[in-house]
C-alpha positions as CSV (number, residue, x, y, z in Angstrom):
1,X,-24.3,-9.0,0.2
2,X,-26.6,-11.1,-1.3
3,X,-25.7,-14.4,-3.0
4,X,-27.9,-14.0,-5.7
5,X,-26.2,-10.9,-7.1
6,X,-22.9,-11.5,-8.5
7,X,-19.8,-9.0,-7.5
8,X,-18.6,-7.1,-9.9
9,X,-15.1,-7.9,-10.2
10,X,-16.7,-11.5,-11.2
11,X,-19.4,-10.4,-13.8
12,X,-18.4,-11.1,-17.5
13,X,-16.1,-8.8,-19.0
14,X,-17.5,-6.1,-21.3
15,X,-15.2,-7.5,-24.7
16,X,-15.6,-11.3,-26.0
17,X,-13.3,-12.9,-28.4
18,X,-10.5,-12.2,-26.8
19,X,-8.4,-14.2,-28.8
20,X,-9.3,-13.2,-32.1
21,X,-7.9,-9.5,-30.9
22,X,-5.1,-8.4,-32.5
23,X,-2.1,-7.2,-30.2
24,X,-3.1,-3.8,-30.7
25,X,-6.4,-4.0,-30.5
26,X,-5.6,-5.9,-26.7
27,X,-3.5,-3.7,-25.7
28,X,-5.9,-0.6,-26.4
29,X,-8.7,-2.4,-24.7
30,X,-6.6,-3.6,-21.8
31,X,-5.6,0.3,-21.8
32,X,-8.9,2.0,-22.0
33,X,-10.2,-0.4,-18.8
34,X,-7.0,0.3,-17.2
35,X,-8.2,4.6,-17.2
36,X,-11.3,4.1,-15.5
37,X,-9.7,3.0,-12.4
38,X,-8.2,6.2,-11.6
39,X,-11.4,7.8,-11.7
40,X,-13.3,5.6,-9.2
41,X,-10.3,5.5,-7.2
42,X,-11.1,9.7,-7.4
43,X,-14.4,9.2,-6.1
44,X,-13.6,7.9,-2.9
45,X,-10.8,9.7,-2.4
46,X,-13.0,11.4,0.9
47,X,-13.0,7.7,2.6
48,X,-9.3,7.6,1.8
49,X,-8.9,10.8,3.9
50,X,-10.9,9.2,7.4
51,X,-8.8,6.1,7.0
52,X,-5.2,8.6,7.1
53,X,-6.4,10.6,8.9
54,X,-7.3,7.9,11.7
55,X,-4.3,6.0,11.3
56,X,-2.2,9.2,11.2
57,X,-3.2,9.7,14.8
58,X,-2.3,5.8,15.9
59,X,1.4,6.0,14.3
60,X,1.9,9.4,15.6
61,X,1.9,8.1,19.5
62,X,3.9,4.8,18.2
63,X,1.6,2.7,16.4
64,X,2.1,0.6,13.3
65,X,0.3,-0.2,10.5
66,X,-0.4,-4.0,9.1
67,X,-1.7,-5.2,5.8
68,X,-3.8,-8.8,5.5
69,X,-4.2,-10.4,2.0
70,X,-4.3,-13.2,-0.2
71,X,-2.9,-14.0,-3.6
72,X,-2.7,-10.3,-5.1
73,X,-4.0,-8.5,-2.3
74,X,-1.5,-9.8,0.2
75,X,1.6,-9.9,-2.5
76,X,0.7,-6.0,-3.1
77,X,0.2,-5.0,0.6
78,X,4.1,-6.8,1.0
79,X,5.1,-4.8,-1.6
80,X,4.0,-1.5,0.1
81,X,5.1,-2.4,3.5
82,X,8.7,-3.0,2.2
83,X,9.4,-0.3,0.0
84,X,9.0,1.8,2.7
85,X,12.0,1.1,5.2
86,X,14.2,1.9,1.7
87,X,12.0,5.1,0.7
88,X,11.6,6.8,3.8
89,X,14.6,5.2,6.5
90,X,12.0,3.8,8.9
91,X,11.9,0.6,11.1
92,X,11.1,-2.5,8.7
93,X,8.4,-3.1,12.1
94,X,6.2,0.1,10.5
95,X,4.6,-1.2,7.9
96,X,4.1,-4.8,8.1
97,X,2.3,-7.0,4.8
98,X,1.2,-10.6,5.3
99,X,0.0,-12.8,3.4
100,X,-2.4,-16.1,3.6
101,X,-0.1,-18.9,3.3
102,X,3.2,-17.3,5.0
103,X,5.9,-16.2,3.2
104,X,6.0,-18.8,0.0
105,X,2.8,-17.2,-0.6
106,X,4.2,-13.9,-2.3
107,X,5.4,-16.4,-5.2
108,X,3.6,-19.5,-5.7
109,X,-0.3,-20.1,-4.7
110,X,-0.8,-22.1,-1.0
111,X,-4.0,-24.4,-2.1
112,X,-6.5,-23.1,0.6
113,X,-4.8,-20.6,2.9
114,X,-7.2,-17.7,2.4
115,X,-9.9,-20.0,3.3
116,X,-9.2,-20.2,6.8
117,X,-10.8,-16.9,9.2
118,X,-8.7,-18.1,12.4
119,X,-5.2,-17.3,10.6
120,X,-4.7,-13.8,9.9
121,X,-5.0,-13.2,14.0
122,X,-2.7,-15.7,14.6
123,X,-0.1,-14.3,12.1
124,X,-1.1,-11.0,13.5
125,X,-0.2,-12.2,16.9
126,X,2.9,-12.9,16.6
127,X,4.1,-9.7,15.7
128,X,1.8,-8.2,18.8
129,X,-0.1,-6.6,17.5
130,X,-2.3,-4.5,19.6
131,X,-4.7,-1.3,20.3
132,X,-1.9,0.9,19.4
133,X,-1.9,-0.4,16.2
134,X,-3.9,0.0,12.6
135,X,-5.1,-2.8,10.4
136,X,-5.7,-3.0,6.6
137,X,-7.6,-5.9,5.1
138,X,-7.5,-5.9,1.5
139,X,-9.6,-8.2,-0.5
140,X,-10.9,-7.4,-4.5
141,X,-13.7,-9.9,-3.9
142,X,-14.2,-8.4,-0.3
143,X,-15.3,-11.5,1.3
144,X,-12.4,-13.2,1.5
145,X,-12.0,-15.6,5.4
146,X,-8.8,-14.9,5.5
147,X,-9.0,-11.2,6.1
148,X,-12.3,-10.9,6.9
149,X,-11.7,-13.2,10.0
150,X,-8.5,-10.8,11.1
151,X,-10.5,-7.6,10.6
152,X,-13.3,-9.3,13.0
153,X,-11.2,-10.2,15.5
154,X,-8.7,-7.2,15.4
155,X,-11.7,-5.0,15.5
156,X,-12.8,-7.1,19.0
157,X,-9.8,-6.2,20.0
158,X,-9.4,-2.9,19.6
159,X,-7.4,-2.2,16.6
160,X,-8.5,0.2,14.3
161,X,-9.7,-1.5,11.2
162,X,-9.7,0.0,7.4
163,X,-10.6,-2.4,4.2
164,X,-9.6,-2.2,0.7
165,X,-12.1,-4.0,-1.7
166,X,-13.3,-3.6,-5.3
167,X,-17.3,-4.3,-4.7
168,X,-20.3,-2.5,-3.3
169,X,-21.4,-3.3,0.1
170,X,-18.2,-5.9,0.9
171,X,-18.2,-8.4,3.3
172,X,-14.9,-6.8,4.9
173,X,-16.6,-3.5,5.2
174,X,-18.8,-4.8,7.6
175,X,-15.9,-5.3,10.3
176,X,-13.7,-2.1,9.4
177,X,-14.1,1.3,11.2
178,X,-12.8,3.0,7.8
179,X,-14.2,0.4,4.6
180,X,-12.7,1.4,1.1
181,X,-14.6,0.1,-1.5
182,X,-13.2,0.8,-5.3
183,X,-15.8,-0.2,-7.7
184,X,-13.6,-0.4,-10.9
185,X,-16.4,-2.7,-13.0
186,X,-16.0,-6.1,-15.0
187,X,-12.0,-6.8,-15.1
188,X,-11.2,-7.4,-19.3
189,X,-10.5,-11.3,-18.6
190,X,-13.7,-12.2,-16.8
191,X,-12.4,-12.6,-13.2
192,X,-8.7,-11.7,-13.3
193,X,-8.7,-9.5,-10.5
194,X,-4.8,-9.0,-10.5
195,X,-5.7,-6.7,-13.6
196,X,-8.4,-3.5,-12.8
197,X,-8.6,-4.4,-9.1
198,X,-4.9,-5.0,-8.1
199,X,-4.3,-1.9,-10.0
200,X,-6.6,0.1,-7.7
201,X,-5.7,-1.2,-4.7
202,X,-1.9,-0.7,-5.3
203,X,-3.1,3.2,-6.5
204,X,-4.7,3.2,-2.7
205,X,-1.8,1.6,-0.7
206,X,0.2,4.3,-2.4
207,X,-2.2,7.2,-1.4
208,X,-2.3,5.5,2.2
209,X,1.3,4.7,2.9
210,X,2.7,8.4,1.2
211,X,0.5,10.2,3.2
212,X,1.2,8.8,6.3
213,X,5.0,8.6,6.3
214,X,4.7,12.7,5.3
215,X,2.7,13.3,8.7
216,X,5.3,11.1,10.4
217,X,7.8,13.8,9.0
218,X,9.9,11.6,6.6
219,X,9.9,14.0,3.9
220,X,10.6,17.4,3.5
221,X,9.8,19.8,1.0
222,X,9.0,17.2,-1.3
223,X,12.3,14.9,-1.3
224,X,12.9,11.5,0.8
225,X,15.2,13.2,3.2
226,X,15.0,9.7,4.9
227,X,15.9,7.5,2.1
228,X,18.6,4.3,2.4
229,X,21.7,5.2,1.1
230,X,22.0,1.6,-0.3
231,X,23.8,1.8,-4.1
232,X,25.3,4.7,-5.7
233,X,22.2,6.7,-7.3
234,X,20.6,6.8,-4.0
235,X,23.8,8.1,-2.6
236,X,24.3,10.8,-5.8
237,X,20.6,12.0,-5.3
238,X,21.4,12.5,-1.5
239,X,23.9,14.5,-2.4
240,X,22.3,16.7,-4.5
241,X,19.9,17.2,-1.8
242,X,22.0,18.3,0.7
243,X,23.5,21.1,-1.8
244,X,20.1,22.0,-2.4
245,X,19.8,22.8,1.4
246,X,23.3,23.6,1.8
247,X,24.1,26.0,-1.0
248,X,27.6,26.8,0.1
249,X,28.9,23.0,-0.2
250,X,30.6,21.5,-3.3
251,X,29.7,18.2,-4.3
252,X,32.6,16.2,-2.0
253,X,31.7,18.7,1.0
254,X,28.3,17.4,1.2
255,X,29.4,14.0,-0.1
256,X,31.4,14.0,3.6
257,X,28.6,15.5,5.4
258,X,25.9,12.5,4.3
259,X,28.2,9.6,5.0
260,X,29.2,10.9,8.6
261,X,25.6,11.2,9.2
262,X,23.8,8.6,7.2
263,X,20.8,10.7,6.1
264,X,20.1,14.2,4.3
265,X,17.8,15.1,7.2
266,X,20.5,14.2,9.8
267,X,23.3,16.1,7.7
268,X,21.4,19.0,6.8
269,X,20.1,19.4,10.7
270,X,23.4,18.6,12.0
271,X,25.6,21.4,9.9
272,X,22.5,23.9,10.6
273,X,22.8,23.6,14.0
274,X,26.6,24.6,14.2
């Protein structure tokens, strides 16, 4: 990428002024920015597929999957990673999100940490990673040393690499086997890439993530069969699911049946099989 041609997600924004908007008239602009991202997420929704459909194959003979980021990017592959132990009853060690700077990093800014390409791999090494395994660089800007450095050496390595980045022709691309590049245009504060960007890539973790933990048979139908039973909606919706499977159970019936077996999948299989 040449650096005589600015990225996108830094070029000016297409509204000036901002100030002098009213509160409407922000909000509507904010909003109408906000709709084109679905669409070029749309468009590359055929690059999304390889990347699944790659990884799908890794976690299905016992690989996991990592996320690399800074400032948004890491804070939204963290976010991913730990909604899905609660959503879909897997092992916390799945889906892994790190971020440049360690874990103060997901709240307050660590002056300089993305800047460094030797520390994603070392933060990557401690958790083993490995050929079994898939890894996820996300950067808006796409160039950032932080991930692109992991990517490189993960990709030396063995791992499968995938990128998520918001310009044409990323740096990042260049050292991931499946590069996502979502070009959502000028962000509406010149720069603010935790606006039209973070947007897209947290629309593209979800794509990812959901369609890999269906493969991996975590949901059935189209309910979270796996789900943590961990406060008293989650418990009432379980419920509800196993009557759904279980027709002949009143509510306290199937009530019994989930907590001896901890799961709607578990209950459901285990009362079949009698």
């Amino acid at each position: 990428m040449s650096s005589q041609v600015i990225p996108t997600t830094e070029s000016s924004s297409l509204y000036t002024n901002l100030e002098e908007m009213s509160t409407t008239d922000l909000l509507k602009n904010i909003n109408q920015e906000d709709q084109k991202v679905a669409k070029a997420v749309q468009k590359i929704i055929p690059n999304i597929k390889k990347l699944v459909d790659a990884a799908s194959k890794k976690m299905q003979s016992g690989g996991r999957l990592f996320y690399i980021g800074a400032g948004t990017s890491g804070r939204l592959g963290i976010l991913d990673a730990s909604e899905i132990p609660p959503t879909y009853g897997a092992s916390p060690n799945l889906v892994v999100g790190l971020i440049a700077g360690g874990d103060s990093a997901i709240r307050t800014a660590v002056e300089g940490a993305e800047d460094d390409p030797n520390q994603a791999w070392k933060d990557l090494k401690q958790f083993g990673i490995n050929e079994k395994d898939t890894l996820i660089g996300i950067a808006a800007s796409g160039k950032t040393p932080y991930v692109f450095g992991g990517l490189q050496v993960a990709q030396e390595n063995g791992v499968l690499t995938g990128s998520i980045s918001c310009n044409k022709d990323a740096l990042i691309s260049s050292v991931a086997d499946f590069p996502i590049e979502v070009e959502v245009g000028p962000e509406f504060v010149t720069g603010s890439t935790r606006m039209k960007a973070g947007t897209a890539q947290k629309l593209v973790l979800n794509m990812i993530s959901t369609s890999l933990m269906i493969k991996l048979g975590k949901v059935k139908g189209n309910k979270m069969v796996n789900m943590q039973l961990s406060n008293n909606k989650l418990v009432d919706r379980g419920v509800r699911m196993v009557m759904e499977e279980i027709p002949e159970l009143d509510y306290q019936a199937a009530l019994k049946l989930l907590t001896l077996y901890g799961s709607v999948k578990k209950a459901v299989e285990a009362y079949q099989s009698k």
